[in-house]
């Protein structure tokens, strides 16, 4: 039995320190992953904390976790995307009610504001993708993992990862293009 599975079993047996030993090697990368998606220290900390709580609950509930690192980073990615979704909905609610957060953006140069909006729009399109496509896009572009690393984490062949990533890119491009066409129709 490997160390990770041993720590999971110790945790399930009530060893409170085992969970810390289990997750400690992954905390910095988990934070970096969340920060790369959210671009906010506080939001990234929230995403990691929510992921840790969910991981602990799943382990204590006896969930079988074979590839802990890959499962945990998928969890961090999902919780980060949940925060993006929630933030996007709150932003949409503010815009529809006529309330804007001008104080935040007033101090920023126009390019920074536009770049932030572009990044948020791209994330919204990524969120619309099916989960397996979303995970591949995030692992490759946000976590900057290689095809080999993704294949290892997802327990797939490299060729399969390349093919699925290519399909995910095409789906994302289609979503972006359809959004552009809709925008052009509104303008014209």
PDB file of C-alpha atoms in Angstrom:
ATOM      1  CA  UNK A   1       0.000   0.000   0.000  1.00  0.00           C
ATOM      2  CA  UNK A   2       1.368   3.428  -0.832  1.00  0.00           C
ATOM      3  CA  UNK A   3       1.759   6.297   1.613  1.00  0.00           C
ATOM      4  CA  UNK A   4      -1.278   8.249   0.351  1.00  0.00           C
ATOM      5  CA  UNK A   5      -3.654   5.297   0.749  1.00  0.00           C
ATOM      6  CA  UNK A   6      -2.140   4.571   4.166  1.00  0.00           C
ATOM      7  CA  UNK A   7      -2.771   8.182   5.259  1.00  0.00           C
ATOM      8  CA  UNK A   8      -6.351   7.992   3.968  1.00  0.00           C
ATOM      9  CA  UNK A   9      -6.942   4.847   6.034  1.00  0.00           C
ATOM     10  CA  UNK A  10      -5.355   6.433   9.108  1.00  0.00           C
ATOM     11  CA  UNK A  11      -7.609   9.444   8.645  1.00  0.00           C
ATOM     12  CA  UNK A  12     -10.689   7.209   8.383  1.00  0.00           C
ATOM     13  CA  UNK A  13      -9.563   5.469  11.585  1.00  0.00           C
ATOM     14  CA  UNK A  14      -9.664   8.774  13.449  1.00  0.00           C
ATOM     15  CA  UNK A  15      -6.048   9.945  13.221  1.00  0.00           C
ATOM     16  CA  UNK A  16      -6.529  13.720  12.995  1.00  0.00           C
ATOM     17  CA  UNK A  17      -2.889  14.404  12.058  1.00  0.00           C
ATOM     18  CA  UNK A  18      -3.070  12.020   9.087  1.00  0.00           C
ATOM     19  CA  UNK A  19      -5.258  14.423   7.093  1.00  0.00           C
ATOM     20  CA  UNK A  20      -2.708  17.213   7.535  1.00  0.00           C
ATOM     21  CA  UNK A  21       0.085  14.907   6.386  1.00  0.00           C
ATOM     22  CA  UNK A  22      -2.051  13.844   3.424  1.00  0.00           C
ATOM     23  CA  UNK A  23      -2.878  17.320   2.100  1.00  0.00           C
ATOM     24  CA  UNK A  24       0.196  19.294   3.174  1.00  0.00           C
ATOM     25  CA  UNK A  25       2.305  18.414   0.084  1.00  0.00           C
ATOM     26  CA  UNK A  26      -0.467  19.734  -2.181  1.00  0.00           C
ATOM     27  CA  UNK A  27      -1.527  22.953  -0.425  1.00  0.00           C
ATOM     28  CA  UNK A  28       0.792  25.376  -2.264  1.00  0.00           C
ATOM     29  CA  UNK A  29      -0.099  23.961  -5.676  1.00  0.00           C
ATOM     30  CA  UNK A  30      -3.801  23.955  -4.730  1.00  0.00           C
ATOM     31  CA  UNK A  31      -3.574  27.641  -3.816  1.00  0.00           C
ATOM     32  CA  UNK A  32      -1.679  28.400  -7.047  1.00  0.00           C
ATOM     33  CA  UNK A  33      -4.353  26.561  -9.028  1.00  0.00           C
ATOM     34  CA  UNK A  34      -7.187  28.452  -7.342  1.00  0.00           C
ATOM     35  CA  UNK A  35      -5.370  31.774  -7.696  1.00  0.00           C
ATOM     36  CA  UNK A  36      -4.710  31.180 -11.399  1.00  0.00           C
ATOM     37  CA  UNK A  37      -8.452  30.817 -11.933  1.00  0.00           C
ATOM     38  CA  UNK A  38      -9.752  33.439  -9.511  1.00  0.00           C
ATOM     39  CA  UNK A  39      -6.995  36.108  -9.570  1.00  0.00           C
ATOM     40  CA  UNK A  40      -7.846  36.983  -5.971  1.00  0.00           C
ATOM     41  CA  UNK A  41      -5.965  35.974  -2.832  1.00  0.00           C
ATOM     42  CA  UNK A  42      -9.081  35.826  -0.657  1.00  0.00           C
ATOM     43  CA  UNK A  43     -11.146  33.902  -3.194  1.00  0.00           C
ATOM     44  CA  UNK A  44      -8.296  31.433  -3.768  1.00  0.00           C
ATOM     45  CA  UNK A  45      -8.029  30.862  -0.014  1.00  0.00           C
ATOM     46  CA  UNK A  46     -11.798  30.277   0.151  1.00  0.00           C
ATOM     47  CA  UNK A  47     -11.639  27.777  -2.717  1.00  0.00           C
ATOM     48  CA  UNK A  48      -8.796  25.832  -1.089  1.00  0.00           C
ATOM     49  CA  UNK A  49     -10.526  25.860   2.299  1.00  0.00           C
ATOM     50  CA  UNK A  50     -13.786  24.607   0.754  1.00  0.00           C
ATOM     51  CA  UNK A  51     -11.833  21.908  -1.085  1.00  0.00           C
ATOM     52  CA  UNK A  52     -10.109  20.788   2.108  1.00  0.00           C
ATOM     53  CA  UNK A  53     -13.430  20.563   3.935  1.00  0.00           C
ATOM     54  CA  UNK A  54     -15.000  18.593   1.107  1.00  0.00           C
ATOM     55  CA  UNK A  55     -11.969  16.290   0.855  1.00  0.00           C
ATOM     56  CA  UNK A  56     -12.102  15.621   4.596  1.00  0.00           C
ATOM     57  CA  UNK A  57     -15.844  14.902   4.515  1.00  0.00           C
ATOM     58  CA  UNK A  58     -15.438  12.516   1.572  1.00  0.00           C
ATOM     59  CA  UNK A  59     -12.570  10.669   3.228  1.00  0.00           C
ATOM     60  CA  UNK A  60     -14.441  10.374   6.520  1.00  0.00           C
ATOM     61  CA  UNK A  61     -17.527   9.131   4.641  1.00  0.00           C
ATOM     62  CA  UNK A  62     -15.399   6.284   3.295  1.00  0.00           C
ATOM     63  CA  UNK A  63     -15.292   7.413  -0.323  1.00  0.00           C
ATOM     64  CA  UNK A  64     -12.781   5.404  -2.325  1.00  0.00           C
ATOM     65  CA  UNK A  65     -10.137   7.759  -3.664  1.00  0.00           C
ATOM     66  CA  UNK A  66      -7.577   6.074  -5.880  1.00  0.00           C
ATOM     67  CA  UNK A  67      -5.552   8.971  -7.263  1.00  0.00           C
ATOM     68  CA  UNK A  68      -5.696  11.502  -4.421  1.00  0.00           C
ATOM     69  CA  UNK A  69      -3.614  14.302  -6.018  1.00  0.00           C
ATOM     70  CA  UNK A  70      -5.626  14.322  -9.241  1.00  0.00           C
ATOM     71  CA  UNK A  71      -8.921  14.018  -7.349  1.00  0.00           C
ATOM     72  CA  UNK A  72      -7.935  16.829  -4.971  1.00  0.00           C
ATOM     73  CA  UNK A  73      -6.845  19.218  -7.752  1.00  0.00           C
ATOM     74  CA  UNK A  74     -10.048  18.508  -9.639  1.00  0.00           C
ATOM     75  CA  UNK A  75     -11.894  19.394  -6.435  1.00  0.00           C
ATOM     76  CA  UNK A  76      -9.916  22.653  -6.085  1.00  0.00           C
ATOM     77  CA  UNK A  77     -10.649  23.499  -9.715  1.00  0.00           C
ATOM     78  CA  UNK A  78     -14.357  22.783  -9.267  1.00  0.00           C
ATOM     79  CA  UNK A  79     -14.618  24.879  -6.093  1.00  0.00           C
ATOM     80  CA  UNK A  80     -12.759  27.722  -7.835  1.00  0.00           C
ATOM     81  CA  UNK A  81     -15.163  27.547 -10.751  1.00  0.00           C
ATOM     82  CA  UNK A  82     -18.071  27.572  -8.286  1.00  0.00           C
ATOM     83  CA  UNK A  83     -16.755  30.880  -6.951  1.00  0.00           C
ATOM     84  CA  UNK A  84     -16.415  32.232 -10.513  1.00  0.00           C
ATOM     85  CA  UNK A  85     -20.021  31.198 -11.207  1.00  0.00           C
ATOM     86  CA  UNK A  86     -21.264  32.807  -8.011  1.00  0.00           C
ATOM     87  CA  UNK A  87     -19.298  35.993  -8.734  1.00  0.00           C
ATOM     88  CA  UNK A  88     -20.612  36.097 -12.311  1.00  0.00           C
ATOM     89  CA  UNK A  89     -24.197  35.746 -11.077  1.00  0.00           C
ATOM     90  CA  UNK A  90     -23.671  38.482  -8.491  1.00  0.00           C
ATOM     91  CA  UNK A  91     -22.161  40.717 -11.185  1.00  0.00           C
ATOM     92  CA  UNK A  92     -25.116  40.033 -13.483  1.00  0.00           C
ATOM     93  CA  UNK A  93     -27.551  40.821 -10.656  1.00  0.00           C
ATOM     94  CA  UNK A  94     -25.775  44.110  -9.940  1.00  0.00           C
ATOM     95  CA  UNK A  95     -25.828  45.058 -13.625  1.00  0.00           C
ATOM     96  CA  UNK A  96     -29.504  44.182 -14.037  1.00  0.00           C
ATOM     97  CA  UNK A  97     -30.451  46.169 -10.957  1.00  0.00           C
ATOM     98  CA  UNK A  98     -28.486  49.181 -12.192  1.00  0.00           C
ATOM     99  CA  UNK A  99     -25.939  48.990  -9.379  1.00  0.00           C
ATOM    100  CA  UNK A 100     -22.309  49.061 -10.461  1.00  0.00           C
ATOM    101  CA  UNK A 101     -19.074  48.738  -8.549  1.00  0.00           C
ATOM    102  CA  UNK A 102     -17.525  51.892  -9.953  1.00  0.00           C
ATOM    103  CA  UNK A 103     -15.177  52.465  -7.017  1.00  0.00           C
ATOM    104  CA  UNK A 104     -13.244  49.297  -7.831  1.00  0.00           C
ATOM    105  CA  UNK A 105     -12.755  50.052 -11.495  1.00  0.00           C
ATOM    106  CA  UNK A 106     -12.327  53.826 -11.256  1.00  0.00           C
ATOM    107  CA  UNK A 107      -8.764  53.448  -9.984  1.00  0.00           C
ATOM    108  CA  UNK A 108      -7.823  50.976 -12.725  1.00  0.00           C
ATOM    109  CA  UNK A 109      -6.587  51.901 -16.185  1.00  0.00           C
ATOM    110  CA  UNK A 110      -8.997  51.109 -19.020  1.00  0.00           C
ATOM    111  CA  UNK A 111      -6.771  48.288 -20.358  1.00  0.00           C
ATOM    112  CA  UNK A 112      -6.792  46.549 -16.976  1.00  0.00           C
ATOM    113  CA  UNK A 113     -10.567  46.769 -16.713  1.00  0.00           C
ATOM    114  CA  UNK A 114     -11.021  45.415 -20.256  1.00  0.00           C
ATOM    115  CA  UNK A 115      -8.490  42.637 -19.651  1.00  0.00           C
ATOM    116  CA  UNK A 116     -10.315  41.640 -16.467  1.00  0.00           C
ATOM    117  CA  UNK A 117     -13.653  41.576 -18.319  1.00  0.00           C
ATOM    118  CA  UNK A 118     -12.143  39.503 -21.144  1.00  0.00           C
ATOM    119  CA  UNK A 119     -10.735  37.017 -18.634  1.00  0.00           C
ATOM    120  CA  UNK A 120     -14.100  36.789 -16.884  1.00  0.00           C
ATOM    121  CA  UNK A 121     -15.931  36.289 -20.202  1.00  0.00           C
ATOM    122  CA  UNK A 122     -13.499  33.521 -21.150  1.00  0.00           C
ATOM    123  CA  UNK A 123     -14.007  31.816 -17.780  1.00  0.00           C
ATOM    124  CA  UNK A 124     -17.772  32.030 -18.239  1.00  0.00           C
ATOM    125  CA  UNK A 125     -17.414  30.245 -21.597  1.00  0.00           C
ATOM    126  CA  UNK A 126     -15.166  27.616 -19.992  1.00  0.00           C
ATOM    127  CA  UNK A 127     -17.831  27.079 -17.319  1.00  0.00           C
ATOM    128  CA  UNK A 128     -20.369  26.327 -20.041  1.00  0.00           C
ATOM    129  CA  UNK A 129     -18.265  23.400 -21.292  1.00  0.00           C
ATOM    130  CA  UNK A 130     -19.036  19.841 -20.171  1.00  0.00           C
ATOM    131  CA  UNK A 131     -17.078  18.927 -17.020  1.00  0.00           C
ATOM    132  CA  UNK A 132     -14.476  16.691 -18.695  1.00  0.00           C
ATOM    133  CA  UNK A 133     -13.670  19.404 -21.267  1.00  0.00           C
ATOM    134  CA  UNK A 134     -13.604  22.086 -18.585  1.00  0.00           C
ATOM    135  CA  UNK A 135     -11.130  20.074 -16.497  1.00  0.00           C
ATOM    136  CA  UNK A 136      -8.795  19.503 -19.460  1.00  0.00           C
ATOM    137  CA  UNK A 137      -8.779  23.204 -20.394  1.00  0.00           C
ATOM    138  CA  UNK A 138      -8.052  24.221 -16.804  1.00  0.00           C
ATOM    139  CA  UNK A 139      -5.342  21.622 -16.244  1.00  0.00           C
ATOM    140  CA  UNK A 140      -3.570  22.570 -19.471  1.00  0.00           C
ATOM    141  CA  UNK A 141      -3.986  26.350 -19.604  1.00  0.00           C
ATOM    142  CA  UNK A 142      -4.458  27.434 -15.998  1.00  0.00           C
ATOM    143  CA  UNK A 143      -2.415  24.836 -14.126  1.00  0.00           C
ATOM    144  CA  UNK A 144       0.052  24.664 -17.032  1.00  0.00           C
ATOM    145  CA  UNK A 145       0.413  20.889 -16.815  1.00  0.00           C
ATOM    146  CA  UNK A 146       1.973  18.998 -19.705  1.00  0.00           C
ATOM    147  CA  UNK A 147       0.013  16.432 -21.705  1.00  0.00           C
ATOM    148  CA  UNK A 148       2.027  13.722 -19.922  1.00  0.00           C
ATOM    149  CA  UNK A 149       1.153  15.131 -16.465  1.00  0.00           C
ATOM    150  CA  UNK A 150      -2.535  15.403 -17.365  1.00  0.00           C
ATOM    151  CA  UNK A 151      -2.533  11.839 -18.690  1.00  0.00           C
ATOM    152  CA  UNK A 152      -0.949  10.650 -15.458  1.00  0.00           C
ATOM    153  CA  UNK A 153      -3.410  12.533 -13.248  1.00  0.00           C
ATOM    154  CA  UNK A 154      -6.475  11.446 -15.205  1.00  0.00           C
ATOM    155  CA  UNK A 155      -5.135   7.907 -15.758  1.00  0.00           C
ATOM    156  CA  UNK A 156      -5.439   8.164 -19.545  1.00  0.00           C
ATOM    157  CA  UNK A 157      -3.118   7.688 -22.499  1.00  0.00           C
ATOM    158  CA  UNK A 158      -1.351  10.788 -23.799  1.00  0.00           C
ATOM    159  CA  UNK A 159      -2.945  10.378 -27.220  1.00  0.00           C
ATOM    160  CA  UNK A 160      -6.412  10.332 -25.670  1.00  0.00           C
ATOM    161  CA  UNK A 161      -5.643  13.489 -23.689  1.00  0.00           C
ATOM    162  CA  UNK A 162      -4.391  15.265 -26.847  1.00  0.00           C
ATOM    163  CA  UNK A 163      -7.534  14.294 -28.763  1.00  0.00           C
ATOM    164  CA  UNK A 164      -9.901  15.285 -25.939  1.00  0.00           C
ATOM    165  CA  UNK A 165      -8.043  18.566 -25.376  1.00  0.00           C
ATOM    166  CA  UNK A 166      -8.281  19.370 -29.092  1.00  0.00           C
ATOM    167  CA  UNK A 167     -12.043  18.712 -29.015  1.00  0.00           C
ATOM    168  CA  UNK A 168     -12.406  20.821 -25.867  1.00  0.00           C
ATOM    169  CA  UNK A 169     -10.562  23.700 -27.576  1.00  0.00           C
ATOM    170  CA  UNK A 170     -12.878  23.478 -30.597  1.00  0.00           C
ATOM    171  CA  UNK A 171     -15.955  23.527 -28.349  1.00  0.00           C
ATOM    172  CA  UNK A 172     -14.587  26.564 -26.519  1.00  0.00           C
ATOM    173  CA  UNK A 173     -13.788  28.332 -29.806  1.00  0.00           C
ATOM    174  CA  UNK A 174     -17.335  27.644 -31.022  1.00  0.00           C
ATOM    175  CA  UNK A 175     -18.789  29.166 -27.857  1.00  0.00           C
ATOM    176  CA  UNK A 176     -16.593  32.233 -28.217  1.00  0.00           C
ATOM    177  CA  UNK A 177     -17.448  32.644 -31.928  1.00  0.00           C
ATOM    178  CA  UNK A 178     -21.188  32.266 -31.313  1.00  0.00           C
ATOM    179  CA  UNK A 179     -20.937  34.935 -28.633  1.00  0.00           C
ATOM    180  CA  UNK A 180     -19.104  37.208 -31.074  1.00  0.00           C
ATOM    181  CA  UNK A 181     -21.721  36.663 -33.795  1.00  0.00           C
ATOM    182  CA  UNK A 182     -24.500  37.499 -31.321  1.00  0.00           C
ATOM    183  CA  UNK A 183     -22.612  40.653 -30.278  1.00  0.00           C
ATOM    184  CA  UNK A 184     -22.118  41.708 -33.923  1.00  0.00           C
ATOM    185  CA  UNK A 185     -25.850  41.269 -34.602  1.00  0.00           C
ATOM    186  CA  UNK A 186     -26.661  43.491 -31.627  1.00  0.00           C
ATOM    187  CA  UNK A 187     -24.258  46.197 -32.792  1.00  0.00           C
ATOM    188  CA  UNK A 188     -25.380  46.218 -36.454  1.00  0.00           C
TER     189      UNK A 188
END
